[in-house]
């Protein structure tokens, strides 16, 4: 088996990515179920989210077991719909800590891509913003800027930010500053975005916040 830098085996790395991605939807289900148990009442608006996150977990498992973890299944979809879908999933988590995501789009932005993989990407990026919230209320602003051949998605937070040294290490596999972190989220995002023919950049200032700039071609050139 191929040995990589730092002694991490290729298969181990894929397995770590898989468990990291599987934990995201399961943690959301757990959060919603916990709230209903605490309140001893069923909130029917949470049920479609739980159902969709269970389905997402099953999909991630079958992708991994069919060795298609990074294989893209392209379809046409509206980027606004996708972003609203991710934001809806995370809404409660944000509300609980009085954090907010601002995303106001009134039109549709169609593109060709793998909806589910990109859902994981935006989920990871918004979760990172959430985890970077400081003392002040977190505000995350999501914007789409349209160019002739591609979209640029900007995700700006007013969280703890990063030093220039930390910023340089962004995207390095297993790089994390969190006690319970894995350092696999951004490297996963980069890989998925790269496979779409796009790119992912970070801008950040310590104590001021972070901006993620993600470009996605409307249609990948082969
Ligand atoms: N929005 C952000 N604000 C500040 N730091 C961030 C942000 N997003 C990512 N980071 C930094 O990048 C590191 C790597 O992120 P990631 O690959 O998602 O792994 P993890 O979240 O498990 O630490 C984080 O530990 C954090 O230091
Ligand atoms: Mg992360």
PDB file of N, CA and C and ligand atoms in Angstrom, residues 20 128-129 131-132 157 160-162 170 175-178 181-187 202 210, ligand 1:
ATOM      1  N   UNK A  20     -15.308  11.695   9.007  1.00  0.00           N
ATOM      2  CA  UNK A  20     -15.514  13.127   9.228  1.00  0.00           C
ATOM      3  C   UNK A  20     -16.813  13.579   8.564  1.00  0.00           C
ATOM      4  N   UNK A 128     -17.394  25.620  10.046  1.00  0.00           N
ATOM      5  CA  UNK A 128     -16.142  26.245  10.482  1.00  0.00           C
ATOM      6  C   UNK A 128     -16.385  27.673  10.954  1.00  0.00           C
ATOM      7  N   UNK A 129     -17.236  28.412  10.210  1.00  0.00           N
ATOM      8  CA  UNK A 129     -17.554  29.788  10.619  1.00  0.00           C
ATOM      9  C   UNK A 129     -18.215  29.758  11.995  1.00  0.00           C
ATOM     10  N   UNK A 131     -17.899  27.532  14.312  1.00  0.00           N
ATOM     11  CA  UNK A 131     -16.920  27.147  15.340  1.00  0.00           C
ATOM     12  C   UNK A 131     -15.903  28.254  15.612  1.00  0.00           C
ATOM     13  N   UNK A 132     -15.853  29.240  14.709  1.00  0.00           N
ATOM     14  CA  UNK A 132     -14.908  30.356  14.892  1.00  0.00           C
ATOM     15  C   UNK A 132     -15.585  31.545  15.576  1.00  0.00           C
ATOM     16  N   UNK A 157     -17.379  35.789   7.736  1.00  0.00           N
ATOM     17  CA  UNK A 157     -17.798  35.746   9.144  1.00  0.00           C
ATOM     18  C   UNK A 157     -17.048  36.798   9.953  1.00  0.00           C
ATOM     19  N   UNK A 160     -13.305  34.714  15.048  1.00  0.00           N
ATOM     20  CA  UNK A 160     -11.986  34.955  15.665  1.00  0.00           C
ATOM     21  C   UNK A 160     -10.869  35.219  14.659  1.00  0.00           C
ATOM     22  N   UNK A 161     -11.101  34.844  13.388  1.00  0.00           N
ATOM     23  CA  UNK A 161     -10.095  35.103  12.360  1.00  0.00           C
ATOM     24  C   UNK A 161      -8.832  34.267  12.535  1.00  0.00           C
ATOM     25  N   UNK A 162      -7.859  34.552  11.696  1.00  0.00           N
ATOM     26  CA  UNK A 162      -6.603  33.791  11.728  1.00  0.00           C
ATOM     27  C   UNK A 162      -5.410  34.716  11.582  1.00  0.00           C
ATOM     28  N   UNK A 170      -3.854  26.784   6.114  1.00  0.00           N
ATOM     29  CA  UNK A 170      -5.219  26.410   5.736  1.00  0.00           C
ATOM     30  C   UNK A 170      -5.217  25.395   4.589  1.00  0.00           C
ATOM     31  N   UNK A 175      -4.425  19.638   9.594  1.00  0.00           N
ATOM     32  CA  UNK A 175      -4.105  20.875  10.334  1.00  0.00           C
ATOM     33  C   UNK A 175      -5.366  21.371  11.029  1.00  0.00           C
ATOM     34  N   UNK A 176      -5.301  21.456  12.352  1.00  0.00           N
ATOM     35  CA  UNK A 176      -6.443  21.964  13.110  1.00  0.00           C
ATOM     36  C   UNK A 176      -5.949  22.749  14.313  1.00  0.00           C
ATOM     37  N   UNK A 177      -6.740  23.756  14.733  1.00  0.00           N
ATOM     38  CA  UNK A 177      -6.390  24.485  15.953  1.00  0.00           C
ATOM     39  C   UNK A 177      -7.426  24.162  17.040  1.00  0.00           C
ATOM     40  N   UNK A 178      -8.321  23.200  16.717  1.00  0.00           N
ATOM     41  CA  UNK A 178      -9.399  22.879  17.664  1.00  0.00           C
ATOM     42  C   UNK A 178      -9.068  21.615  18.435  1.00  0.00           C
ATOM     43  N   UNK A 181     -10.840  18.931  16.806  1.00  0.00           N
ATOM     44  CA  UNK A 181     -10.829  19.051  15.341  1.00  0.00           C
ATOM     45  C   UNK A 181     -10.124  17.883  14.670  1.00  0.00           C
ATOM     46  N   UNK A 182     -10.375  17.765  13.365  1.00  0.00           N
ATOM     47  CA  UNK A 182      -9.723  16.700  12.597  1.00  0.00           C
ATOM     48  C   UNK A 182      -8.776  17.287  11.553  1.00  0.00           C
ATOM     49  N   UNK A 183      -9.043  18.534  11.157  1.00  0.00           N
ATOM     50  CA  UNK A 183      -8.225  19.141  10.099  1.00  0.00           C
ATOM     51  C   UNK A 183      -8.485  18.512   8.743  1.00  0.00           C
ATOM     52  N   UNK A 184      -9.684  17.984   8.556  1.00  0.00           N
ATOM     53  CA  UNK A 184      -9.994  17.327   7.283  1.00  0.00           C
ATOM     54  C   UNK A 184     -11.070  18.032   6.471  1.00  0.00           C
ATOM     55  N   UNK A 185     -11.774  18.973   7.116  1.00  0.00           N
ATOM     56  CA  UNK A 185     -12.905  19.621   6.447  1.00  0.00           C
ATOM     57  C   UNK A 185     -12.492  20.404   5.214  1.00  0.00           C
ATOM     58  N   UNK A 186     -11.515  21.300   5.370  1.00  0.00           N
ATOM     59  CA  UNK A 186     -11.141  22.161   4.248  1.00  0.00           C
ATOM     60  C   UNK A 186     -10.458  21.352   3.140  1.00  0.00           C
ATOM     61  N   UNK A 187      -9.650  20.366   3.521  1.00  0.00           N
ATOM     62  CA  UNK A 187      -8.989  19.592   2.461  1.00  0.00           C
ATOM     63  C   UNK A 187     -10.041  18.819   1.657  1.00  0.00           C
ATOM     64  N   UNK A 202      -8.849  31.690   0.978  1.00  0.00           N
ATOM     65  CA  UNK A 202      -9.197  32.264   2.280  1.00  0.00           C
ATOM     66  C   UNK A 202      -8.553  33.623   2.449  1.00  0.00           C
ATOM     67  N   UNK A 210     -13.158  36.155   8.881  1.00  0.00           N
ATOM     68  CA  UNK A 210     -12.617  35.358   7.781  1.00  0.00           C
ATOM     69  C   UNK A 210     -13.574  35.412   6.600  1.00  0.00           C
TER      70      UNK A 210
HETATM   71  N1  LIG B   1     -14.029  30.585   9.384  1.00  0.00           N
HETATM   72  C1  LIG B   1     -12.878  30.342  10.051  1.00  0.00           C
HETATM   73  N2  LIG B   1     -12.407  31.216  10.948  1.00  0.00           N
HETATM   74  C2  LIG B   1     -11.243  30.997  11.620  1.00  0.00           C
HETATM   75  N3  LIG B   1     -10.490  29.887  11.449  1.00  0.00           N
HETATM   76  C3  LIG B   1     -10.905  28.968  10.569  1.00  0.00           C
HETATM   77  C4  LIG B   1     -12.125  29.130   9.812  1.00  0.00           C
HETATM   78  N4  LIG B   1     -12.268  28.065   9.011  1.00  0.00           N
HETATM   79  C5  LIG B   1     -11.214  27.262   9.246  1.00  0.00           C
HETATM   80  N5  LIG B   1     -10.396  27.775  10.172  1.00  0.00           N
HETATM   81  C6  LIG B   1      -9.122  27.194  10.675  1.00  0.00           C
HETATM   82  O1  LIG B   1      -8.749  26.122   9.812  1.00  0.00           O
HETATM   83  C7  LIG B   1      -8.534  24.917  10.555  1.00  0.00           C
HETATM   84  C8  LIG B   1      -8.847  23.705   9.718  1.00  0.00           C
HETATM   85  O2  LIG B   1     -10.238  23.610   9.416  1.00  0.00           O
HETATM   86  P1  LIG B   1     -10.853  22.207   8.978  1.00  0.00           P
HETATM   87  O3  LIG B   1     -10.029  21.632   7.865  1.00  0.00           O
HETATM   88  O4  LIG B   1     -12.305  22.386   8.723  1.00  0.00           O
HETATM   89  O5  LIG B   1     -10.633  21.281  10.242  1.00  0.00           O
HETATM   90  P2  LIG B   1     -11.298  21.374  11.712  1.00  0.00           P
HETATM   91  O6  LIG B   1     -12.562  22.164  11.588  1.00  0.00           O
HETATM   92  O7  LIG B   1     -11.557  19.945  12.086  1.00  0.00           O
HETATM   93  O8  LIG B   1     -10.266  22.021  12.582  1.00  0.00           O
HETATM   94  C9  LIG B   1      -9.399  25.097  11.798  1.00  0.00           C
HETATM   95  O9  LIG B   1      -8.948  24.312  12.875  1.00  0.00           O
HETATM   96  C10 LIG B   1      -9.262  26.598  12.064  1.00  0.00           C
HETATM   97  O10 LIG B   1      -8.056  26.877  12.754  1.00  0.00           O
END
